[in-house]
PDB file of C-alpha atoms in Angstrom:
ATOM      1  CA  PRO A1245     127.712  99.604 113.857  1.00  0.00           C
ATOM      2  CA  LYS A1246     124.656 101.734 114.398  1.00  0.00           C
ATOM      3  CA  PHE A1247     122.907 102.995 111.267  1.00  0.00           C
ATOM      4  CA  THR A1248     121.625 106.546 111.650  1.00  0.00           C
ATOM      5  CA  VAL A1249     119.918 109.072 109.404  1.00  0.00           C
ATOM      6  CA  SER A1250     120.796 112.749 109.807  1.00  0.00           C
ATOM      7  CA  SER A1251     117.993 115.282 110.122  1.00  0.00           C
ATOM      8  CA  ARG A1252     119.141 116.809 106.815  1.00  0.00           C
ATOM      9  CA  ALA A1253     118.866 113.480 104.980  1.00  0.00           C
ATOM     10  CA  GLU A1254     115.585 112.638 106.707  1.00  0.00           C
ATOM     11  CA  GLY A1255     113.633 115.100 104.541  1.00  0.00           C
ATOM     12  CA  LEU A1256     114.936 113.441 101.382  1.00  0.00           C
ATOM     13  CA  LEU A1257     114.775 109.821 102.513  1.00  0.00           C
ATOM     14  CA  SER A1258     111.386 109.784 104.255  1.00  0.00           C
ATOM     15  CA  PRO A1259     109.263 110.109 101.082  1.00  0.00           C
ATOM     16  CA  ALA A1260     111.358 107.477  99.289  1.00  0.00           C
ATOM     17  CA  VAL A1261     111.098 105.055 102.220  1.00  0.00           C
ATOM     18  CA  GLY A1262     107.346 105.701 102.360  1.00  0.00           C
ATOM     19  CA  VAL A1263     106.888 104.941  98.656  1.00  0.00           C
ATOM     20  CA  ILE A1264     109.025 101.788  98.810  1.00  0.00           C
ATOM     21  CA  THR A1265     107.195 100.597 101.930  1.00  0.00           C
ATOM     22  CA  GLY A1266     103.870 101.275 100.209  1.00  0.00           C
ATOM     23  CA  ILE A1267     104.857  99.307  97.110  1.00  0.00           C
ATOM     24  CA  LEU A1268     106.146  96.368  99.159  1.00  0.00           C
ATOM     25  CA  THR A1269     103.057  96.429 101.385  1.00  0.00           C
ATOM     26  CA  GLY A1270     100.781  96.400  98.356  1.00  0.00           C
ATOM     27  CA  ALA A1271     102.690  93.488  96.837  1.00  0.00           C
ATOM     28  CA  THR A1272     103.167  91.392  99.972  1.00  0.00           C
ATOM     29  CA  GLY A1273     100.855  92.661 102.720  1.00  0.00           C
ATOM     30  CA  VAL A1274     103.915  93.067 104.974  1.00  0.00           C
ATOM     31  CA  PHE A1275     104.660  96.623 106.034  1.00  0.00           C
ATOM     32  CA  VAL A1276     107.859  96.164 108.013  1.00  0.00           C
ATOM     33  CA  VAL A1277     110.577  96.745 105.404  1.00  0.00           C
ATOM     34  CA  PRO A1278     112.049  99.314 104.908  1.00  0.00           C
ATOM     35  CA  ALA A1279     109.942 101.384 107.333  1.00  0.00           C
ATOM     36  CA  VAL A1280     111.027  99.711 110.591  1.00  0.00           C
ATOM     37  CA  PRO A1281     114.805  99.837 109.983  1.00  0.00           C
ATOM     38  CA  TYR A1282     114.462 103.410 108.716  1.00  0.00           C
ATOM     39  CA  LEU A1283     112.422 104.579 111.709  1.00  0.00           C
ATOM     40  CA  SER A1284     114.857 102.902 114.099  1.00  0.00           C
ATOM     41  CA  ALA A1285     117.720 104.755 112.355  1.00  0.00           C
ATOM     42  CA  LEU A1286     116.130 108.162 113.059  1.00  0.00           C
ATOM     43  CA  ASP A1287     117.504 108.113 116.602  1.00  0.00           C
ATOM     44  CA  LEU A1288     114.081 108.545 118.177  1.00  0.00           C
ATOM     45  CA  ASN A1289     113.637 107.875 121.872  1.00  0.00           C
ATOM     46  CA  LYS A1290     111.743 104.685 122.717  1.00  0.00           C
ATOM     47  CA  ASP A1291     108.351 106.384 123.086  1.00  0.00           C
ATOM     48  CA  GLU A1292     108.744 108.323 119.828  1.00  0.00           C
ATOM     49  CA  LEU A1293     109.849 105.144 118.021  1.00  0.00           C
ATOM     50  CA  VAL A1294     106.851 103.167 119.247  1.00  0.00           C
ATOM     51  CA  GLN A1295     104.512 106.028 118.339  1.00  0.00           C
ATOM     52  CA  ALA A1296     106.044 106.349 114.853  1.00  0.00           C
ATOM     53  CA  LEU A1297     105.812 102.580 114.302  1.00  0.00           C
ATOM     54  CA  GLY A1298     102.219 102.505 115.519  1.00  0.00           C
ATOM     55  CA  PHE A1299     101.286 105.353 113.193  1.00  0.00           C
ATOM     56  CA  SER A1300     103.058 103.695 110.261  1.00  0.00           C
ATOM     57  CA  PHE A1301     101.363 100.350 110.903  1.00  0.00           C
ATOM     58  CA  THR A1302      97.964 102.014 111.295  1.00  0.00           C
ATOM     59  CA  VAL A1303      98.272 103.943 108.029  1.00  0.00           C
ATOM     60  CA  SER A1304      99.540 100.815 106.226  1.00  0.00           C
ATOM     61  CA  THR A1305      96.714  98.686 107.617  1.00  0.00           C
ATOM     62  CA  ILE A1306      94.068 101.215 106.601  1.00  0.00           C
ATOM     63  CA  ALA A1307      95.560 101.501 103.095  1.00  0.00           C
ATOM     64  CA  LEU A1308      95.704  97.711 102.778  1.00  0.00           C
ATOM     65  CA  ALA A1309      92.097  97.380 103.976  1.00  0.00           C
ATOM     66  CA  PHE A1310      91.036 100.063 101.504  1.00  0.00           C
ATOM     67  CA  GLY A1311      92.781  98.188  98.670  1.00  0.00           C
ATOM     68  CA  LEU A1312      91.170  94.896  99.678  1.00  0.00           C
ATOM     69  CA  GLY A1313      87.804  96.638  99.843  1.00  0.00           C
ATOM     70  CA  LEU A1314      88.253  97.999  96.310  1.00  0.00           C
ATOM     71  CA  LYS A1315      88.935  94.473  95.088  1.00  0.00           C
ATOM     72  CA  SER A1316      85.967  93.072  97.067  1.00  0.00           C
ATOM     73  CA  SER A1317      88.349  90.754  98.873  1.00  0.00           C
ATOM     74  CA  PHE A1318      86.781  91.036 102.314  1.00  0.00           C
ATOM     75  CA  SER A1319      84.876  88.044 103.597  1.00  0.00           C
ATOM     76  CA  THR A1320      82.657  87.904 106.663  1.00  0.00           C
ATOM     77  CA  SER A1321      84.660  85.087 108.237  1.00  0.00           C
ATOM     78  CA  ALA A1322      87.976  86.894 107.699  1.00  0.00           C
ATOM     79  CA  SER A1323      86.519  90.112 109.088  1.00  0.00           C
ATOM     80  CA  LEU A1324      85.276  88.306 112.203  1.00  0.00           C
ATOM     81  CA  ALA A1325      88.633  86.586 112.698  1.00  0.00           C
ATOM     82  CA  SER A1326      90.360  89.956 112.356  1.00  0.00           C
ATOM     83  CA  LEU A1327      88.002  91.484 114.883  1.00  0.00           C
ATOM     84  CA  PHE A1328      88.775  88.738 117.410  1.00  0.00           C
ATOM     85  CA  ALA A1329      92.515  89.130 116.704  1.00  0.00           C
ATOM     86  CA  VAL A1330      92.275  92.674 118.061  1.00  0.00           C
ATOM     87  CA  ILE A1331      91.853  91.290 121.601  1.00  0.00           C
ATOM     88  CA  PRO A1332      95.309  89.643 121.854  1.00  0.00           C
ATOM     89  CA  ALA A1333      96.797  92.590 119.927  1.00  0.00           C
ATOM     90  CA  LEU A1334      95.477  95.005 122.555  1.00  0.00           C
ATOM     91  CA  LEU A1335      96.766  92.741 125.320  1.00  0.00           C
ATOM     92  CA  GLY A1336     100.189  92.665 123.646  1.00  0.00           C
ATOM     93  CA  MET A1337     100.118  96.434 123.289  1.00  0.00           C
ATOM     94  CA  PHE A1338      99.348  96.829 126.993  1.00  0.00           C
ATOM     95  CA  LEU A1339     102.120  94.406 128.015  1.00  0.00           C
ATOM     96  CA  GLY A1340     104.553  96.077 125.615  1.00  0.00           C
ATOM     97  CA  GLN A1341     103.788  99.514 127.013  1.00  0.00           C
ATOM     98  CA  HIS A1342     104.177  98.201 130.565  1.00  0.00           C
ATOM     99  CA  THR A1343     107.557  96.645 129.661  1.00  0.00           C
ATOM    100  CA  ARG A1344     108.725  99.684 127.671  1.00  0.00           C
ATOM    101  CA  ASN A1345     108.148 101.948 130.666  1.00  0.00           C
ATOM    102  CA  ARG A1346     110.431  99.780 132.819  1.00  0.00           C
ATOM    103  CA  ILE A1347     113.337  99.122 130.462  1.00  0.00           C
ATOM    104  CA  ASN A1348     116.239 101.480 129.774  1.00  0.00           C
ATOM    105  CA  PRO A1349     116.501 102.930 126.227  1.00  0.00           C
ATOM    106  CA  VAL A1350     119.695 101.059 125.266  1.00  0.00           C
ATOM    107  CA  ALA A1351     118.241  97.688 126.267  1.00  0.00           C
ATOM    108  CA  PHE A1352     114.944  98.584 124.550  1.00  0.00           C
ATOM    109  CA  ARG A1353     116.700  99.352 121.246  1.00  0.00           C
ATOM    110  CA  LYS A1354     118.804  96.177 121.508  1.00  0.00           C
ATOM    111  CA  TRP A1355     115.817  93.891 122.142  1.00  0.00           C
ATOM    112  CA  PHE A1356     113.718  95.697 119.564  1.00  0.00           C
ATOM    113  CA  LEU A1357     116.368  95.006 116.907  1.00  0.00           C
ATOM    114  CA  VAL A1358     116.785  91.402 118.084  1.00  0.00           C
ATOM    115  CA  ALA A1359     113.014  90.892 117.751  1.00  0.00           C
ATOM    116  CA  MET A1360     113.048  92.439 114.262  1.00  0.00           C
ATOM    117  CA  PHE A1361     115.933  90.155 113.268  1.00  0.00           C
ATOM    118  CA  ILE A1362     114.086  87.077 114.520  1.00  0.00           C
ATOM    119  CA  LEU A1363     110.895  88.133 112.740  1.00  0.00           C
ATOM    120  CA  GLY A1364     112.790  88.837 109.511  1.00  0.00           C
ATOM    121  CA  SER A1365     114.631  85.521 109.702  1.00  0.00           C
ATOM    122  CA  TYR A1366     111.369  83.678 110.225  1.00  0.00           C
ATOM    123  CA  MET A1367     109.836  85.400 107.193  1.00  0.00           C
ATOM    124  CA  VAL A1368     112.842  84.554 104.991  1.00  0.00           C
ATOM    125  CA  VAL A1369     112.874  80.901 106.066  1.00  0.00           C
ATOM    126  CA  LYS A1370     109.118  80.625 105.614  1.00  0.00           C
ATOM    127  CA  GLY A1371     109.333  82.205 102.157  1.00  0.00           C
ATOM    128  CA  LEU A1372     112.147  79.921 101.065  1.00  0.00           C
ATOM    129  CA  ALA A1373     110.493  76.816 102.488  1.00  0.00           C
ATOM    130  CA  ALA A1374     107.023  77.483 101.016  1.00  0.00           C
ATOM    131  CA  PRO A1375     107.682  75.989  97.533  1.00  0.00           C
ATOM    132  CA  LEU A1376     109.232  72.858  99.038  1.00  0.00           C
ATOM    133  CA  TYR A1377     106.370  72.531 101.524  1.00  0.00           C
ATOM    134  CA  ARG A1378     103.835  72.761  98.683  1.00  0.00           C
ATOM    135  CA  VAL A1379     105.593  69.992  96.738  1.00  0.00           C
ATOM    136  CA  LEU A1380     105.754  67.765  99.805  1.00  0.00           C
ATOM    137  CA  GLN A1381     102.117  68.473 100.600  1.00  0.00           C
ATOM    138  CA  GLU A1382     101.071  67.602  97.047  1.00  0.00           C
ATOM    139  CA  SER A1383     103.205  64.459  97.049  1.00  0.00           C
ATOM    140  CA  ILE A1384     101.445  63.230 100.158  1.00  0.00           C
ATOM    141  CA  SER A1385      97.907  64.178  99.142  1.00  0.00           C
ATOM    142  CA  GLU A1386      98.261  63.591  95.383  1.00  0.00           C
ATOM    143  CA  GLN A1387      96.052  66.666  94.915  1.00  0.00           C
ATOM    144  CA  PRO A1388      97.428  69.317  92.560  1.00  0.00           C
ATOM    145  CA  ILE A1389      98.033  72.680  94.192  1.00  0.00           C
ATOM    146  CA  LYS A1390      97.183  75.731  92.089  1.00  0.00           C
ATOM    147  CA  GLN A1391     100.287  77.751  91.296  1.00  0.00           C
ATOM    148  CA  THR A1392     101.212  80.560  88.974  1.00  0.00           C
ATOM    149  CA  GLY A1393     104.379  82.029  87.513  1.00  0.00           C
ATOM    150  CA  GLN A1394     107.748  81.147  89.013  1.00  0.00           C
ATOM    151  CA  GLY A1395     106.181  78.885  91.629  1.00  0.00           C
ATOM    152  CA  ARG A1396     104.807  76.667  88.853  1.00  0.00           C
ATOM    153  CA  ILE A1397     108.231  76.379  87.216  1.00  0.00           C
ATOM    154  CA  MET A1398     109.882  75.548  90.537  1.00  0.00           C
ATOM    155  CA  HIS A1399     107.087  73.136  91.354  1.00  0.00           C
ATOM    156  CA  LYS A1400     107.458  71.293  88.025  1.00  0.00           C
ATOM    157  CA  GLY A1401     111.217  71.004  88.524  1.00  0.00           C
ATOM    158  CA  LEU A1402     110.859  69.630  92.056  1.00  0.00           C
ATOM    159  CA  ARG A1403     108.010  67.397  90.900  1.00  0.00           C
ATOM    160  CA  MET A1404     110.242  65.951  88.171  1.00  0.00           C
ATOM    161  CA  ILE A1405     112.939  65.181  90.741  1.00  0.00           C
ATOM    162  CA  SER A1406     110.292  63.482  92.889  1.00  0.00           C
ATOM    163  CA  ILE A1407     109.094  61.391  89.933  1.00  0.00           C
ATOM    164  CA  LEU A1408     112.627  60.391  88.929  1.00  0.00           C
ATOM    165  CA  ALA A1409     113.702  59.512  92.463  1.00  0.00           C
ATOM    166  CA  GLY A1410     110.391  58.128  93.702  1.00  0.00           C
ATOM    167  CA  CYS A1411     108.567  59.787  96.537  1.00  0.00           C
ATOM    168  CA  ARG A1412     110.481  59.225  99.766  1.00  0.00           C
ATOM    169  CA  LEU A1413     107.559  60.387 101.907  1.00  0.00           C
ATOM    170  CA  CYS A1414     104.936  57.827 100.984  1.00  0.00           C
ATOM    171  CA  GLY A1415     106.935  55.226  99.027  1.00  0.00           C
ATOM    172  CA  ARG A1416     104.884  55.610  95.836  1.00  0.00           C
ATOM    173  CA  ASP A1417     105.852  56.723  92.360  1.00  0.00           C
ATOM    174  CA  HIS A1418     103.830  59.754  91.256  1.00  0.00           C
ATOM    175  CA  GLU A1419     103.845  59.544  87.453  1.00  0.00           C
TER     176      GLU A1419
END
């Protein structure tokens, strides 16, 4: 089923979606949810959708950069890496525009949603696997990894299981 937002509801939902996207972007640095599903539900044509997404991503990126600047979290090396990352981003934008101009709107929407599903799935799997990866990495290197909050609790629990069972990765007991 296709999720759509009526023009009447759009005026009420847009500010709420913007605030939620802003909060999630500030907390995670990811500005896809809920903006992308919401924008795709507005029944925009493919050019309007791409323009709306580009504008949303630009505003989110500028706000994120501003926040990082306020916290003095910019480094020269990260800034240079970001600058060089613009080159493949521009190439991707050019290829995407070229492809978008040659694909029919129904196929565009279908593949756009498939790509968003794949990206979302990757992010979920990566997020769920991160604590386990950290424990495995620490078990191999025997170097403690700095953690805070819930990650520390999860880490200690998995670490205890590793100690009780013996480390299967390197064959040593880590007591």
